[in-house]
Coordinates of C-alpha atoms and ligand atoms in Angstrom, one line a residue:
X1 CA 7.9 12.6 -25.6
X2 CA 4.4 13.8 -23.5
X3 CA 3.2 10.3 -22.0
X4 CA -1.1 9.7 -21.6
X5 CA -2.9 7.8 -19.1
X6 CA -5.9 6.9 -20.8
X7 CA -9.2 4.7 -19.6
X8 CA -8.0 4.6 -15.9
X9 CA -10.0 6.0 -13.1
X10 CA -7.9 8.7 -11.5
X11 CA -8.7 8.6 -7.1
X12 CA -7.6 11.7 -4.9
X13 CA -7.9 12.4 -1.1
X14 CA -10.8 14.0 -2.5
X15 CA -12.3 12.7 -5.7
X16 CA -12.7 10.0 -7.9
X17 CA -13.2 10.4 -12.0
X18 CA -12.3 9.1 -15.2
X19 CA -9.8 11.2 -16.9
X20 CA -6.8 10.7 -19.3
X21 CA -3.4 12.4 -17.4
X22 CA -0.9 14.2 -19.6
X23 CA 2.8 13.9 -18.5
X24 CA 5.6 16.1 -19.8
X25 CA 8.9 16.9 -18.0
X26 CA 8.4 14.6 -15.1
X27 CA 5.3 16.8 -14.1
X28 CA 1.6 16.1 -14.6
X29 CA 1.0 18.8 -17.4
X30 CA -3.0 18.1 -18.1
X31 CA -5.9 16.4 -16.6
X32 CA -9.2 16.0 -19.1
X33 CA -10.6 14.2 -21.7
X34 CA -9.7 13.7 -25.4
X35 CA -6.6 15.1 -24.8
X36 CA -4.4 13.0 -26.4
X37 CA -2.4 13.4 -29.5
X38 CA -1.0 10.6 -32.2
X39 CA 2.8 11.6 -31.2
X40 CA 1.9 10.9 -27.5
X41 CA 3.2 7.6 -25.3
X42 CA -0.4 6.1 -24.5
X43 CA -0.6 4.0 -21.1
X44 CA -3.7 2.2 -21.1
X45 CA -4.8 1.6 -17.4
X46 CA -7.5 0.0 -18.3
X47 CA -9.2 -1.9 -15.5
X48 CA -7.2 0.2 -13.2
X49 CA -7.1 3.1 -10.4
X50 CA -4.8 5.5 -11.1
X51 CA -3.2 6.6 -7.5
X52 CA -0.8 9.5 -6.4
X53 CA 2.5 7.3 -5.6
X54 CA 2.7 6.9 -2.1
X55 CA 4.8 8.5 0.3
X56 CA 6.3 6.2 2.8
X57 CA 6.9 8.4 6.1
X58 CA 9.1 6.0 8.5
X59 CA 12.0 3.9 7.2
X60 CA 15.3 2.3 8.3
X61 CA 17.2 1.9 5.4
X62 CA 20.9 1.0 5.7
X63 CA 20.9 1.8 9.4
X64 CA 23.2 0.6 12.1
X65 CA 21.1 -1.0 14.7
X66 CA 21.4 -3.7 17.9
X67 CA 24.8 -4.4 16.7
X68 CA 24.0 -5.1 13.4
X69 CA 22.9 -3.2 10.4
X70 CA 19.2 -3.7 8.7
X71 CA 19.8 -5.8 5.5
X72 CA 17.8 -3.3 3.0
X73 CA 19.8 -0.8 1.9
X74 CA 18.7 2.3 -0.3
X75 CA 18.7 -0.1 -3.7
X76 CA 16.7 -3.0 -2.5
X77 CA 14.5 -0.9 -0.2
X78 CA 13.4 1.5 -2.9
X79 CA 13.0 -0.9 -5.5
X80 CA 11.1 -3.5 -3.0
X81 CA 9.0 0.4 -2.4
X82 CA 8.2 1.1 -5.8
X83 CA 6.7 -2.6 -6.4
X84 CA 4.5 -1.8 -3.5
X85 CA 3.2 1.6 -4.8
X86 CA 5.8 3.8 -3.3
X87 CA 7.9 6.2 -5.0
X88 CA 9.1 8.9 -2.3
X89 CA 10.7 7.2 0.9
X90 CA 11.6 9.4 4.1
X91 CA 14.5 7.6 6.4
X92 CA 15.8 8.3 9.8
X93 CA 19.1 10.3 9.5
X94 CA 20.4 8.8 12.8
X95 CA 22.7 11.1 14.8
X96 CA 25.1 10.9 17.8
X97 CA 25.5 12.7 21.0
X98 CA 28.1 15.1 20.1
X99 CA 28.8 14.5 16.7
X100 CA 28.2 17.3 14.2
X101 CA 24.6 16.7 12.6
X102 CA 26.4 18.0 9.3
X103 CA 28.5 14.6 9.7
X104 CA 25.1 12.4 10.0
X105 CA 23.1 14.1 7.2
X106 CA 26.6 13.7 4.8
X107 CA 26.4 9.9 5.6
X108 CA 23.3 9.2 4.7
X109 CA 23.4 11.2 1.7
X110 CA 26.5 8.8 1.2
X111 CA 24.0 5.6 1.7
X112 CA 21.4 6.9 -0.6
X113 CA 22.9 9.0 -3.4
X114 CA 23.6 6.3 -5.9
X115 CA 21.0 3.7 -5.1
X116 CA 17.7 5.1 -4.7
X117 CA 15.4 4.4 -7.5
X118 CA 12.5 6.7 -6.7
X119 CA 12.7 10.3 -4.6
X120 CA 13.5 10.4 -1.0
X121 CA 13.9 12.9 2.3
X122 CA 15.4 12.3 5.6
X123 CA 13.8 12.9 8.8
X124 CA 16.6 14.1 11.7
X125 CA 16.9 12.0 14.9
X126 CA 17.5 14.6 17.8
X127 CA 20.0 12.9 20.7
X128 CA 20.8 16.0 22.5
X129 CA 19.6 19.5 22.3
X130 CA 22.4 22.0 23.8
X131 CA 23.6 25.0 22.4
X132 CA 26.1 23.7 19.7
X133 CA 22.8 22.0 18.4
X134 CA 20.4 24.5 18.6
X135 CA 23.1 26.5 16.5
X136 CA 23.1 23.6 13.6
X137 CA 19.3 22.8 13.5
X138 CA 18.1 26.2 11.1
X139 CA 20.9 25.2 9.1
X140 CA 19.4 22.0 8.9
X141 CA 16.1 23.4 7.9
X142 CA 17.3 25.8 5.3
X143 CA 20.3 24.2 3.7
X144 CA 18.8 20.4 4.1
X145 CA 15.0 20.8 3.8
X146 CA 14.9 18.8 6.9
X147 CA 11.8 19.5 8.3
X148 CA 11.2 17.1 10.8
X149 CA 12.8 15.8 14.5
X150 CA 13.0 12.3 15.7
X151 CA 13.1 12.0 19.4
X152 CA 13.0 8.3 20.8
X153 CA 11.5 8.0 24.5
X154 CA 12.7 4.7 24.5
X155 CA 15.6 2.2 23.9
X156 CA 17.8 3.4 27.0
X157 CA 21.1 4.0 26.8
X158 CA 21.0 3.7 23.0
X159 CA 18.9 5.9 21.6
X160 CA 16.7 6.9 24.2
X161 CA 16.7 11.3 25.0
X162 CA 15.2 12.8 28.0
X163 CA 11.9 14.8 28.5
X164 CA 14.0 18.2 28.6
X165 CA 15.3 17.0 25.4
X166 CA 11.7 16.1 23.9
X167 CA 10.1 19.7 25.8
X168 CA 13.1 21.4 24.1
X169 CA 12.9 19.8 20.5
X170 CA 9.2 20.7 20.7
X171 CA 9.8 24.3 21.5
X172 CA 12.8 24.3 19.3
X173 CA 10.1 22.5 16.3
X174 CA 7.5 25.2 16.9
X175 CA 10.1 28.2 16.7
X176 CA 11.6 26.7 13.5
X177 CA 8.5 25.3 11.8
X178 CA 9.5 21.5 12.2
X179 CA 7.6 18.6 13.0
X180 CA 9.0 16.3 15.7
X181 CA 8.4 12.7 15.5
X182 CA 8.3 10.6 18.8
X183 CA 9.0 7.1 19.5
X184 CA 6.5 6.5 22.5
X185 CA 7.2 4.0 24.7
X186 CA 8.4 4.7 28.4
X187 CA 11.9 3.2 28.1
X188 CA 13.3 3.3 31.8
X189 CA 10.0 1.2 32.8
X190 CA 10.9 -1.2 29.6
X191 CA 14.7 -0.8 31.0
X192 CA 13.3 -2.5 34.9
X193 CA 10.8 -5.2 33.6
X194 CA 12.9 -6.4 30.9
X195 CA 16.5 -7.1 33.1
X196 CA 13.6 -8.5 35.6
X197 CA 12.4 -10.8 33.0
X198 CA 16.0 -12.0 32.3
X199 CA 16.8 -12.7 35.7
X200 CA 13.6 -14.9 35.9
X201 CA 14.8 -16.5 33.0
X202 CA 12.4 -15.5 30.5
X203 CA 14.7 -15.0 27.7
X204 CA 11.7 -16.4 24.8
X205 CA 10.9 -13.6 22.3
X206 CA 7.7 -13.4 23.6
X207 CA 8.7 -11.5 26.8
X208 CA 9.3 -8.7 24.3
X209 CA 6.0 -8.1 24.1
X210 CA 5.4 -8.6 27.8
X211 CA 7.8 -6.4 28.9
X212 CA 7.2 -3.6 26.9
X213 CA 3.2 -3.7 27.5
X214 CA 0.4 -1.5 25.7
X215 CA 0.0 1.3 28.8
X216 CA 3.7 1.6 28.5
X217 CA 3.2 3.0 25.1
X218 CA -0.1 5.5 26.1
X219 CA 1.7 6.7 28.8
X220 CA 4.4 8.2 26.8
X221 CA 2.0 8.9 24.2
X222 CA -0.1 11.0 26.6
X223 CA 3.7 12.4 28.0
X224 CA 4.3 13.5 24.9
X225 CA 1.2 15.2 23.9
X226 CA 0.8 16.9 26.7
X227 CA 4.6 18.5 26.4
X228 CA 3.2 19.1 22.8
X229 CA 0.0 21.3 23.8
X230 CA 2.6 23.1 26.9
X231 CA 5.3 24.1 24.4
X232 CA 1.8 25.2 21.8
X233 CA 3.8 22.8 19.6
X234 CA 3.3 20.1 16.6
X235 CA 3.6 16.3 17.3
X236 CA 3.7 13.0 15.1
X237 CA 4.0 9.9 17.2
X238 CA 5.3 7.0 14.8
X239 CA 4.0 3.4 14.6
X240 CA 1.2 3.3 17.5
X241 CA 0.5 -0.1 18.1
X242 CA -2.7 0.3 20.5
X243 CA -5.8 1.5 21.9
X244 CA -4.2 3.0 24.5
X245 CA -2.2 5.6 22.2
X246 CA -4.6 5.9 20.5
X247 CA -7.1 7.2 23.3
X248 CA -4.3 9.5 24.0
X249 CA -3.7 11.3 20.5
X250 CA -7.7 11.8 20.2
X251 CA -7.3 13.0 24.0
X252 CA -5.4 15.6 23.2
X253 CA -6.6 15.9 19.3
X254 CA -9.9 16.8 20.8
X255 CA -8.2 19.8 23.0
X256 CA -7.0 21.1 20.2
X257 CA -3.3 20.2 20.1
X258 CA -1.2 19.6 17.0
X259 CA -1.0 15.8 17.4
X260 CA -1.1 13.3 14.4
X261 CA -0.9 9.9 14.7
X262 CA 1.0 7.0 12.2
X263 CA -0.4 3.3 12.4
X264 CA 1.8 0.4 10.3
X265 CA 0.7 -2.6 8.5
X266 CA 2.2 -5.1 11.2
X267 CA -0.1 -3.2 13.8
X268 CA -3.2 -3.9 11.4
X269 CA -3.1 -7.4 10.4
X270 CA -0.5 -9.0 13.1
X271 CA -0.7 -10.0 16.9
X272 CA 1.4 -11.2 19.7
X273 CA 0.9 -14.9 19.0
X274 CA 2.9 -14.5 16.5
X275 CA 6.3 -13.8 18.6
X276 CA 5.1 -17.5 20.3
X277 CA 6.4 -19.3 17.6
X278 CA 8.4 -22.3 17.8
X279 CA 11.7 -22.7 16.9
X280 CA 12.7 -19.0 17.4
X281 CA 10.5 -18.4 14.5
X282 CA 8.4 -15.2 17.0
X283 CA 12.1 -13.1 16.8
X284 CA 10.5 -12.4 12.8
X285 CA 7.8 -10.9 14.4
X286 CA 10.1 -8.6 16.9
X287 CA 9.1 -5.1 16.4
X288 CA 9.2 -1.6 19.3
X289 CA 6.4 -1.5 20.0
X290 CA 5.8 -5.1 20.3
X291 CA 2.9 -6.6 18.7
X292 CA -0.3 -6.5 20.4
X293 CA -3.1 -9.1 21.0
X294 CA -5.7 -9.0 18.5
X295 CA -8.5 -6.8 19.6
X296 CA -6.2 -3.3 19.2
X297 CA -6.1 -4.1 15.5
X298 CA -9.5 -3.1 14.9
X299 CA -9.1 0.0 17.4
X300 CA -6.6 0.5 14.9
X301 CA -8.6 0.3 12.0
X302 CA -11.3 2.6 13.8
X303 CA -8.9 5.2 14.2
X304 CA -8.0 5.1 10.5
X305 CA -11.4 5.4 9.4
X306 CA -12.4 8.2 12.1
X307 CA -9.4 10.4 11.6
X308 CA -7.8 9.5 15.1
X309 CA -5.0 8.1 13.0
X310 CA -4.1 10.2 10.0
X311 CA -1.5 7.7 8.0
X312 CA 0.2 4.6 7.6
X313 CA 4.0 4.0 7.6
X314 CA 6.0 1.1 7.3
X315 CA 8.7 1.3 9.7
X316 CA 10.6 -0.8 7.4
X317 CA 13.9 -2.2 9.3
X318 CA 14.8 -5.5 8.0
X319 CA 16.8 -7.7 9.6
X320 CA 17.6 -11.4 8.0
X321 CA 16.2 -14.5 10.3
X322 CA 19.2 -16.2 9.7
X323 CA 22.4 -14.5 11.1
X324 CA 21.0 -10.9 12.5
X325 CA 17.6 -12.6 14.6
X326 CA 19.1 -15.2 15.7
X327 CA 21.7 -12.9 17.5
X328 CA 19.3 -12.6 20.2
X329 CA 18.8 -16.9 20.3
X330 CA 18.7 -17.4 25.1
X331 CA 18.1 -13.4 25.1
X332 CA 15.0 -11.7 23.9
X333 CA 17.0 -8.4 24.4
X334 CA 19.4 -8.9 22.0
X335 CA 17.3 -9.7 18.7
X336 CA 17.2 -6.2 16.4
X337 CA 14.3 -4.6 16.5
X338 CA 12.2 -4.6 13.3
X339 CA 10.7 -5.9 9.9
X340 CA 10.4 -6.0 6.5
X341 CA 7.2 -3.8 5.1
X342 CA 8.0 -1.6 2.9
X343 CA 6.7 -3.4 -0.3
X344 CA 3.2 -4.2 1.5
X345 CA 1.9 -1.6 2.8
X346 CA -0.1 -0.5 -0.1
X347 CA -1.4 -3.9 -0.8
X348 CA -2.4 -4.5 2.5
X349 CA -3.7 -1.3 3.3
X350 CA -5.9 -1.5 -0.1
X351 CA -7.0 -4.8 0.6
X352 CA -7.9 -5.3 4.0
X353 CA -9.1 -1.7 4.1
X354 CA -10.9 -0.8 1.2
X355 CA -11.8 -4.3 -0.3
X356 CA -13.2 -5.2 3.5
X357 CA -15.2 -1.7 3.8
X358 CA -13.0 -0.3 6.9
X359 CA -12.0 2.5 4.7
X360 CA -13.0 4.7 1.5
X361 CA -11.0 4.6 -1.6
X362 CA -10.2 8.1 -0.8
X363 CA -8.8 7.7 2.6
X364 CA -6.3 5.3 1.3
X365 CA -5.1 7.7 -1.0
X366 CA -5.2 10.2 2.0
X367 CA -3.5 7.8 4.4
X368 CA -0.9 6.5 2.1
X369 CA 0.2 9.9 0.4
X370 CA -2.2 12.7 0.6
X371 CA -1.8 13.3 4.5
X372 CA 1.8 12.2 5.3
X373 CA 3.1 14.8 2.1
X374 CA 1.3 17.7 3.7
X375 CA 2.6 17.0 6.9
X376 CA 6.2 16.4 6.5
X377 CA 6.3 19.1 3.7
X378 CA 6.1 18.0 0.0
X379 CA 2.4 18.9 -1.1
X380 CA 1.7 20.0 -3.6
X381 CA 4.7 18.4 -5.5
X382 CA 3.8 15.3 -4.2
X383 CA 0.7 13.2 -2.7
X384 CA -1.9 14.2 -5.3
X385 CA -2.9 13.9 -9.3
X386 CA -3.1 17.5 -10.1
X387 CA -1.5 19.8 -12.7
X388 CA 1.9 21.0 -11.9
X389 CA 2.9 17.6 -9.6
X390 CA 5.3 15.5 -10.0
X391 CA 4.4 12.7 -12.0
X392 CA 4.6 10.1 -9.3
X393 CA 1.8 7.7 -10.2
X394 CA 0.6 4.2 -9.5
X395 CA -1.5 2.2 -11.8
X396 CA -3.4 -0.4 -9.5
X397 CA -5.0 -3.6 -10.5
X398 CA -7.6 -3.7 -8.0
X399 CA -8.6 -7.2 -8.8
X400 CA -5.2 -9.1 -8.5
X401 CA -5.0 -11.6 -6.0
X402 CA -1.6 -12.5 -5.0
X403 CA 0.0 -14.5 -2.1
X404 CA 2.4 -12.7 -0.1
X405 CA 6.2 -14.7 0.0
X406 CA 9.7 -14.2 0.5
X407 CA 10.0 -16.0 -2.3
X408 CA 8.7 -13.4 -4.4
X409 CA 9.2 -9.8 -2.8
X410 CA 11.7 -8.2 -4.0
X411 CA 13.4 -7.2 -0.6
X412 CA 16.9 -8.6 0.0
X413 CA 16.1 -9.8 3.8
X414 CA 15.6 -13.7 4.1
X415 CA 12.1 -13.9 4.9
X416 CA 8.6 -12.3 4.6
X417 CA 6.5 -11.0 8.2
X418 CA 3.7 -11.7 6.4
X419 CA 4.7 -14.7 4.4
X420 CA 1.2 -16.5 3.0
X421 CA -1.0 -13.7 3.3
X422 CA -3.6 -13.6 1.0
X423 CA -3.9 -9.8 -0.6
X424 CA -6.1 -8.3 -3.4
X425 CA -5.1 -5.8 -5.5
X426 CA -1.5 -5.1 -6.7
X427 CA 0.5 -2.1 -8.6
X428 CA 1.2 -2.8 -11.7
X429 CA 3.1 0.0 -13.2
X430 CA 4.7 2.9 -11.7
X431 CA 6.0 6.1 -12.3
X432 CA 8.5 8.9 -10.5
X433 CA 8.5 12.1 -12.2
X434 CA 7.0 10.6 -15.1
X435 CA 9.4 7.4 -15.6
X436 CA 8.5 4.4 -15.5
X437 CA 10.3 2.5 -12.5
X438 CA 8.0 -0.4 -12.4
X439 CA 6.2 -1.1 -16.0
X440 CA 3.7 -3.9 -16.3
X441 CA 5.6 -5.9 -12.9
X442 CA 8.8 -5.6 -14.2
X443 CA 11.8 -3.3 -12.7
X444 CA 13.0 -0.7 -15.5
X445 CA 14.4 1.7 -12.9
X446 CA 17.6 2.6 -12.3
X447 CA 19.8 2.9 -9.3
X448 CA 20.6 6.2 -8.2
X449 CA 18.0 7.9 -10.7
X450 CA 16.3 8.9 -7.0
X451 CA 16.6 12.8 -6.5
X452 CA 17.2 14.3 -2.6
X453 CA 13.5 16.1 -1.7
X454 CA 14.2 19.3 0.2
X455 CA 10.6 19.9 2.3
X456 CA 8.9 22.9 3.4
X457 CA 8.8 23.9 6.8
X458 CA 5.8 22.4 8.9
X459 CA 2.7 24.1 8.4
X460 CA 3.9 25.1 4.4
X461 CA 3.1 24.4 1.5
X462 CA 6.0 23.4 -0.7
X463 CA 4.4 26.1 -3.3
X464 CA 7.7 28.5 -1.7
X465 CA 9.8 28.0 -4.7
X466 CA 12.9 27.8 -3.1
X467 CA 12.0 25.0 -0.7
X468 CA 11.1 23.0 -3.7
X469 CA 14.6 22.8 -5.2
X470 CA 15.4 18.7 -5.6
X471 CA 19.2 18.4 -4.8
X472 CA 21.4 15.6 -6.8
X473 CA 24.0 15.1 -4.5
Ligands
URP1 O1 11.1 -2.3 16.0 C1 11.3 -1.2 15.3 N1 10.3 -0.4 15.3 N2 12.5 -1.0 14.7 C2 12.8 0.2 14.0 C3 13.3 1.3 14.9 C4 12.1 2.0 15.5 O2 11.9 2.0 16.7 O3 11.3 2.6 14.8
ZN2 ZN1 10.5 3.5 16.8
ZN3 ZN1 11.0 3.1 13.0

């Protein structure tokens, strides 16, 4: 049966109209008016905006991490996304120094395949580039869709590669038409200041934040670009957290290198005080980079609205207070890295951003979707209402209010980062390919119903029909 969105008012990147949408076959099949018939399923969004579903670029789902693993998995992460406004997810396929990649990409198909309830792609972390894996990586491109390279500058001795390893991934990126992600923070200075703030004694979370300071993060951030623009490369440098990196993408944005930035809600409405907390209560607020005092959020939100930042991730890594924080209770070192955000990045974005006038209606939908599916290689499929897309569609109350709380998200992880915050403006229904996942704030997805995105190469559009091919694995 076709389905109609009628009385809504449908916002692009680009535009913003009143039109009714025709869905058949999980695609968007017409856009106009009085195009309804009396056999058709009629969704009144009355009231509403009518958004592409976003596309959340960075998440941890289900991932071993600080000897623990992050309490979302791909069921209660997706279904937590899809209540936010999501419906395509793309997580960290996390590899080891020689391991096969085939291995790492076959485990987290394994995590994801019968518990994803909207579409989702994986992003490949690079560990080691030698010639065993510069033999596996076009076979990752071509056989996986995986278009995109995750190099870490820091976390030392876990995760943390080299700059011959970033240099070649970027050369390797450009010859194979990927995108390679960094992590930019300089780990070996983290490495010195953080076993010197344990010997002093400073074990509180805050020292997180102090040892792993804001220049720390624009130096690699400038490292990386610069490798970027000598290896005539492309560059997307996750979660920046500060004025610093940011002075460093447009640096190098303005001499013309390929270098796009990701911001994250924590970043935007979050500061250090928080990890001062009492009672261990700051480990909630533990993230890489840290948290940063208050005056970078609205460089943040600058950058946004000025194009210096292009989109807005979640870094989603959830660890519960209880039992996986409190791991690092005498040693700031030891408490896992990350949060819960993946439900509220939407909201927050919406409401702080467009409801306070930092940003137009149409760089939401840019920042959320529109930007981060051309990048990482799943426009026009996905990211924008037009004909022939997938049906991936959010209809937004932009008038809700709503009180943030653990108590009500529908995450698995024991607590909220931004527990009490006031947001306006809330999805209300929401559909992948077409079916409803989310319908009038209830769940009516279904586990597993998720299909495995193959992406274009960087630079493509996924309009190459046999880089569109959705895999059920
Ligand atoms: O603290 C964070 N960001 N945890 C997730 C892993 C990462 O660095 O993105
Ligand atoms: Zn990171
Ligand atoms: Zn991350």
């Amino acid at each position: 049966m076709r389905k109609v969105i009628q009385n809504g008012v449908i916002v692009t990147a680009a535009d913003t109209y009143e039109a009714e949408i025709i869905i058949e076959g999980g695609k968007i099949v017409a856009i106009g008016t009085n195009l309804a018939t009396s056999s058709d399923e009629v969704i009144d969004a009355k009231g509403c905006y009518v958004f592409p579903g976003a596309i959340d670029p960075h998440t941890h789902l289900d991932m071993p991490f600080g000897g623990t693993v992050t309490k979302d998995d791909f069921e209660s992460g997706t279904i937590a996304a899809a209540f936010g406004g999501t419906t395509t997810v793309i997580d960290f396929c996390l590899t080891q120094k020689g391991k096969p990649i085939q291995d790492a990409i076959e485990t987290w198909h394994a995590k994801s395949k019968d518990k994803a309830v909207i579409d989702y792609s994986f992003h490949l972390m690079i560990s080691e580039i030698n010639e065993d894996v510069l033999a596996q990586l076009p076979v990752v491109i071509d056989n996986e869709g995986i278009t995109s390279f995750k190099v870490f500058m820091a976390y030392k001795n876990v995760f943390q590669a080299d700059d011959e390893t970033l240099f070649r991934t970027l050369i390797t990126a450009r010859e194979l038409g990927a995108l390679v992600m960094v992590h930019a923070e300089n780990g070996d200075v983290i490495d010195y200041l953080t076993k010197k703030a344990l010997a002093d004694g400073n074990t509180d979370p805050i020292y997180h934040a102090l040892t792993r300071p804001p220049e720390i993060e624009g130096e690699a951030t400038g490292r990386a670009a610069q490798l970027t623009g000598l290896a005539n490369s492309q560059l997307y440098v996750v979660h920046v957290s500060c004025g610093d990196a940011v002075e460093k993408i447009a640096e190098a944005r303005n001499k013309g290198f390929d270098v796009w930035g990701e911001t994250c809600p924590q970043y935007l409405v979050l500061d250090q005080t928080y990890l001062e907390k009492p009672n261990f209560e700051g480990a909630k607020y533990v993230w890489s980079p840290p948290l940063r005092e208050k005056h970078h959020q609205e460089l943040l939100w600058n950058a946004l609205r000025n194009g210096q930042l292009q989109t807005l991730g979640s870094d989603q890594c959830s660890f519960d207070f209880n039992g996986q924080k409190d791991l690092g209770r005498g040693d700031f070192t030891k408490i896992p890295n990350g949060g819960p955000t993946i439900e509220d990045r939407v909201s927050i974005l919406f409401s702080e951003g467009v409801k306070k006038g930092r940003i137009t209606l149409n760089q939401f939908v840019d920042i959320t979707s529109t930007r981060i599916s051309k990048l990482f290689g799943l426009f026009p499929h996905k990211g924008t209402i037009a004909v022939g897309a997938d049906a991936d569609i959010v209809i937004f109350d932009p008038n809700i209010e709503r009180v943030i709380s653990a108590s009500t998200h529908h995450l698995a992880v024991d607590y909220s980062a931004f527990e009490g915050m006031k947001v306006t403006g809330e999805p209300v229904s929401v559909l992948s390919r077409g079916e409803f996942v989310v319908k009038d704030k209830q769940f009516v997805g279904k586990p597993g119903r998720g299909h495995y995105i193959k992406r274009a190469k960087y630079g493509e559009l996924r309009g190459d029909q046999d880089q569109l091919e959705e895999l059920s694995y």
